[in-house]
Amino acid sequence: QVQLVESGGGVVQPGRSLRLSCAASGFTFSSFAMHWVRQAPGKGLEWVAVTWYDGSNKYYADSVKGRFTISRDNSKNTLYLQMSSLRAEDTAVYFCARGLGELQNWGQGTLVIVSS
Amino acid sequence: EMVMTQSPVTLSVSPGERATLSCRASQSVSSNLAWYQQKPGQAPRLLIYGASTRATGIPARFSGSGSGTEFTLTISSLQSEDFAIYYCQQYNNWPRTFGQGTKVEIK
């Protein structure tokens, strides 16, 4: 079955960087677009970024453009989110999800807290 | 950016009753709309895509309708496990956008 497992979350100071990972299994990772979606505590879902199945195209939410970079390593079945210049408002659970249109499968998320 | 507006914010329903949730897009998204269910402490789960197609394993009591800018998710007879927050999401344009959610609670 499809499994997506995020890791790399934690507490980080404002202005610092953090890299999240999403390990995929149970499907042909290199055939699917992958997304990051986040959810601030007690809030709704916010789409963050997408990478095409081969990494050829990437899109970002305006709120993270220029600070976050999505990437993937198809040889390792792993999706990444490099986050820099972190702000308090980036505090959220970060989910990875599979699909280009609808998000067919989701991981359980990893919590990022940006605080001094 | 496409704005998705869900109503109501909270819906109080008794078990066995019908629930009707609405989602409105600020511009046409054709049928490129999905619905997700999220329970506390869990990841969202895809219910409906293409505005009206149930995802794999989703019970027939969930149905979606609409196109363009107006969409509806209907739960025909609420079960205890259906009390949750429901989000719509458009995938017609970038950036992808979600509605703010409708919480379905026990009346």
GROMACS .gro file of C-alpha atoms in nm:
model
  223
    1GLN     CA    1   0.000   0.000   0.000
    2VAL     CA    2   0.101   0.362  -0.050
    3GLN     CA    3   0.303   0.497   0.237
    4LEU     CA    4   0.438   0.850   0.285
    5VAL     CA    5   0.647   0.921   0.593
    6GLU     CA    6   0.763   1.273   0.672
    7SER     CA    7   1.059   1.356   0.893
    8GLY     CA    8   1.288   1.643   0.981
    9GLY     CA    9   1.053   1.863   1.179
   10GLY     CA   10   1.145   2.025   1.507
   11VAL     CA   11   1.199   2.355   1.684
   12VAL     CA   12   1.404   2.612   1.495
   13GLN     CA   13   1.484   2.978   1.556
   14PRO     CA   14   1.349   3.251   1.329
   15GLY     CA   15   1.576   3.314   1.033
   16ARG     CA   16   1.728   2.966   1.042
   17SER     CA   17   1.686   2.678   0.796
   18LEU     CA   18   1.541   2.329   0.811
   19ARG     CA   19   1.503   2.045   0.561
   20LEU     CA   20   1.206   1.814   0.562
   21SER     CA   21   1.199   1.472   0.399
   22CYS     CA   22   0.917   1.249   0.282
   23ALA     CA   23   0.999   0.882   0.222
   24ALA     CA   24   0.765   0.714  -0.024
   25SER     CA   25   0.687   0.346  -0.074
   26GLY     CA   26   0.419   0.122  -0.222
   27PHE     CA   27   0.403   0.296  -0.560
   28THR     CA   28   0.627   0.406  -0.846
   29PHE     CA   29   0.748   0.732  -0.692
   30SER     CA   30   0.912   0.855  -1.014
   31SER     CA   31   0.575   0.854  -1.192
   32PHE     CA   32   0.391   1.096  -0.964
   33ALA     CA   33   0.393   1.466  -0.889
   34MET     CA   34   0.439   1.537  -0.521
   35HIS     CA   35   0.326   1.825  -0.300
   36TRP     CA   36   0.386   1.981   0.037
   37VAL     CA   37   0.082   2.111   0.224
   38ARG     CA   38   0.092   2.268   0.569
   39GLN     CA   39  -0.149   2.329   0.852
   40ALA     CA   40  -0.084   2.585   1.124
   41PRO     CA   41  -0.208   2.486   1.470
   42GLY     CA   42  -0.587   2.499   1.479
   43LYS     CA   43  -0.606   2.633   1.123
   44GLY     CA   44  -0.696   2.505   0.779
   45LEU     CA   45  -0.488   2.355   0.501
   46GLU     CA   46  -0.244   2.566   0.300
   47TRP     CA   47  -0.084   2.436  -0.018
   48VAL     CA   48   0.292   2.503  -0.020
   49ALA     CA   49   0.466   2.359  -0.325
   50VAL     CA   50   0.464   2.094  -0.597
   51THR     CA   51   0.724   1.919  -0.806
   52TRP     CA   52   0.652   1.733  -1.125
   53TYR     CA   53   0.724   1.358  -1.140
   54ASP     CA   54   1.067   1.425  -1.290
   55GLY     CA   55   1.140   1.753  -1.112
   56SER     CA   56   1.108   1.948  -1.436
   57ASN     CA   57   0.843   2.187  -1.307
   58LYS     CA   58   0.792   2.337  -0.963
   59TYR     CA   59   0.537   2.582  -0.826
   60TYR     CA   60   0.522   2.757  -0.492
   61ALA     CA   61   0.273   2.947  -0.279
   62ASP     CA   62   0.351   3.318  -0.269
   63SER     CA   63   0.396   3.292   0.108
   64VAL     CA   64   0.706   3.071   0.066
   65LYS     CA   65   0.839   3.170  -0.276
   66GLY     CA   66   1.208   3.256  -0.260
   67ARG     CA   67   1.248   3.096   0.083
   68PHE     CA   68   1.144   2.733   0.032
   69THR     CA   69   1.273   2.487  -0.229
   70ILE     CA   70   1.103   2.161  -0.318
   71SER     CA   71   1.311   1.881  -0.467
   72ARG     CA   72   1.309   1.506  -0.509
   73ASP     CA   73   1.549   1.217  -0.546
   74ASN     CA   74   1.373   0.949  -0.749
   75SER     CA   75   1.659   0.705  -0.689
   76LYS     CA   76   1.583   0.727  -0.316
   77ASN     CA   77   1.203   0.760  -0.344
   78THR     CA   78   1.227   1.073  -0.134
   79LEU     CA   79   1.076   1.421  -0.151
   80TYR     CA   80   1.236   1.718   0.021
   81LEU     CA   81   1.145   2.066   0.133
   82GLN     CA   82   1.435   2.298   0.208
   83MET     CA   83   1.307   2.583   0.421
   84SER     CA   84   1.517   2.892   0.484
   85SER     CA   85   1.463   3.232   0.646
   86LEU     CA   86   1.199   3.071   0.862
   87ARG     CA   87   0.937   3.289   1.028
   88ALA     CA   88   0.700   3.236   1.317
   89GLU     CA   89   0.413   3.208   1.068
   90ASP     CA   90   0.579   2.902   0.912
   91THR     CA   91   0.493   2.707   1.228
   92ALA     CA   92   0.275   2.419   1.112
   93VAL     CA   93   0.241   2.050   1.050
   94TYR     CA   94   0.386   1.982   0.706
   95PHE     CA   95   0.230   1.704   0.501
   96CYS     CA   96   0.360   1.551   0.181
   97ALA     CA   97   0.098   1.431  -0.065
   98ARG     CA   98   0.087   1.239  -0.393
   99GLY     CA   99  -0.088   1.351  -0.709
  100LEU     CA  100  -0.099   1.632  -0.961
  101GLY     CA  101  -0.463   1.737  -0.939
  102GLU     CA  102  -0.638   1.580  -0.647
  103LEU     CA  103  -0.412   1.474  -0.359
  104GLN     CA  104  -0.464   1.100  -0.351
  105ASN     CA  105  -0.250   1.005  -0.054
  106TRP     CA  106  -0.106   1.196   0.240
  107GLY     CA  107   0.159   1.133   0.499
  108GLN     CA  108   0.093   1.184   0.869
  109GLY     CA  109   0.291   1.507   0.879
  110THR     CA  110   0.588   1.650   1.065
  111LEU     CA  111   0.563   1.946   1.302
  112VAL     CA  112   0.780   2.252   1.252
  113ILE     CA  113   0.788   2.514   1.527
  114VAL     CA  114   0.964   2.841   1.457
  115SER     CA  115   1.039   3.009   1.786
  116SER     CA  116   1.322   3.180   1.967
  117GLU     CA  117  -0.520   3.355  -0.659
  118MET     CA  118  -0.836   3.150  -0.666
  119VAL     CA  119  -1.036   3.195  -0.346
  120MET     CA  120  -1.243   2.901  -0.225
  121THR     CA  121  -1.522   2.982   0.020
  122GLN     CA  122  -1.696   2.708   0.215
  123SER     CA  123  -2.026   2.734   0.398
  124PRO     CA  124  -2.136   2.693   0.662
  125VAL     CA  125  -1.835   2.715   0.890
  126THR     CA  126  -1.998   2.471   1.130
  127LEU     CA  127  -2.283   2.230   1.059
  128SER     CA  128  -2.465   2.062   1.348
  129VAL     CA  129  -2.633   1.740   1.239
  130SER     CA  130  -2.788   1.442   1.416
  131PRO     CA  131  -2.666   1.091   1.328
  132GLY     CA  132  -2.868   0.949   1.041
  133GLU     CA  133  -2.954   1.291   0.901
  134ARG     CA  134  -2.837   1.440   0.574
  135ALA     CA  135  -2.556   1.694   0.559
  136THR     CA  136  -2.504   1.938   0.275
  137LEU     CA  137  -2.178   2.132   0.250
  138SER     CA  138  -2.108   2.407  -0.001
  139CYS     CA  139  -1.794   2.534  -0.171
  140ARG     CA  140  -1.776   2.836  -0.398
  141ALA     CA  141  -1.485   2.934  -0.621
  142SER     CA  142  -1.402   3.296  -0.705
  143GLN     CA  143  -1.363   3.195  -1.072
  144SER     CA  144  -1.459   2.888  -1.267
  145VAL     CA  145  -1.255   2.577  -1.187
  146SER     CA  146  -1.451   2.359  -1.431
  147SER     CA  147  -1.479   2.020  -1.253
  148ASN     CA  148  -1.129   2.035  -1.108
  149LEU     CA  149  -1.241   2.019  -0.750
  150ALA     CA  150  -1.172   1.774  -0.468
  151TRP     CA  151  -1.316   1.719  -0.121
  152TYR     CA  152  -1.116   1.594   0.177
  153GLN     CA  153  -1.212   1.476   0.524
  154GLN     CA  154  -0.987   1.542   0.822
  155LYS     CA  155  -1.029   1.407   1.173
  156PRO     CA  156  -0.838   1.545   1.475
  157GLY     CA  157  -0.472   1.447   1.475
  158GLN     CA  158  -0.497   1.280   1.134
  159ALA     CA  159  -0.398   1.362   0.781
  160PRO     CA  160  -0.667   1.463   0.534
  161ARG     CA  161  -0.825   1.186   0.330
  162LEU     CA  162  -0.942   1.226  -0.029
  163LEU     CA  163  -1.318   1.171  -0.062
  164ILE     CA  164  -1.419   1.314  -0.399
  165TYR     CA  165  -1.230   1.429  -0.709
  166GLY     CA  166  -1.344   1.564  -1.042
  167ALA     CA  167  -1.625   1.727  -0.841
  168SER     CA  168  -1.830   1.406  -0.831
  169THR     CA  169  -1.613   1.092  -0.844
  170ARG     CA  170  -1.569   0.903  -0.519
  171ALA     CA  171  -1.214   0.804  -0.434
  172THR     CA  172  -1.128   0.440  -0.377
  173GLY     CA  173  -1.294   0.294  -0.071
  174ILE     CA  174  -1.522   0.592  -0.002
  175PRO     CA  175  -1.876   0.489   0.097
  176ALA     CA  176  -2.164   0.564  -0.136
  177ARG     CA  177  -2.326   0.793   0.123
  178PHE     CA  178  -2.072   1.058   0.015
  179SER     CA  179  -2.158   1.234  -0.309
  180GLY     CA  180  -2.032   1.544  -0.483
  181SER     CA  181  -2.190   1.768  -0.741
  182GLY     CA  182  -2.140   2.096  -0.922
  183SER     CA  183  -1.916   2.257  -1.178
  184GLY     CA  184  -1.781   2.600  -1.256
  185THR     CA  185  -1.800   2.795  -0.932
  186GLU     CA  186  -2.060   2.616  -0.718
  187PHE     CA  187  -2.004   2.276  -0.559
  188THR     CA  188  -2.177   2.059  -0.302
  189LEU     CA  189  -2.071   1.766  -0.087
  190THR     CA  190  -2.363   1.564   0.045
  191ILE     CA  191  -2.347   1.299   0.316
  192SER     CA  192  -2.677   1.117   0.284
  193SER     CA  193  -2.701   0.963   0.632
  194LEU     CA  194  -2.439   1.072   0.881
  195GLN     CA  195  -2.255   0.801   1.067
  196SER     CA  196  -2.057   0.858   1.386
  197GLU     CA  197  -1.730   0.833   1.196
  198ASP     CA  198  -1.832   1.116   0.961
  199PHE     CA  199  -1.806   1.390   1.222
  200ALA     CA  200  -1.496   1.573   1.105
  201ILE     CA  201  -1.377   1.879   0.913
  202TYR     CA  202  -1.427   1.884   0.537
  203TYR     CA  203  -1.219   2.087   0.292
  204CYS     CA  204  -1.265   2.159  -0.075
  205GLN     CA  205  -0.964   2.221  -0.300
  206GLN     CA  206  -0.939   2.347  -0.655
  207TYR     CA  207  -0.678   2.210  -0.890
  208ASN     CA  208  -0.763   2.409  -1.200
  209ASN     CA  209  -0.503   2.679  -1.138
  210TRP     CA  210  -0.177   2.748  -0.961
  211PRO     CA  211  -0.145   2.800  -0.676
  212ARG     CA  212  -0.371   2.523  -0.555
  213THR     CA  213  -0.609   2.658  -0.293
  214PHE     CA  214  -0.827   2.511  -0.023
  215GLY     CA  215  -1.145   2.634   0.134
  216GLN     CA  216  -1.131   2.723   0.502
  217GLY     CA  217  -1.320   2.408   0.600
  218THR     CA  218  -1.661   2.309   0.732
  219LYS     CA  219  -1.678   2.136   1.068
  220VAL     CA  220  -1.955   1.877   1.089
  221GLU     CA  221  -2.044   1.827   1.453
  222ILE     CA  222  -2.294   1.618   1.643
  223LYS     CA  223  -2.621   1.795   1.716
   0.00000   0.00000   0.00000
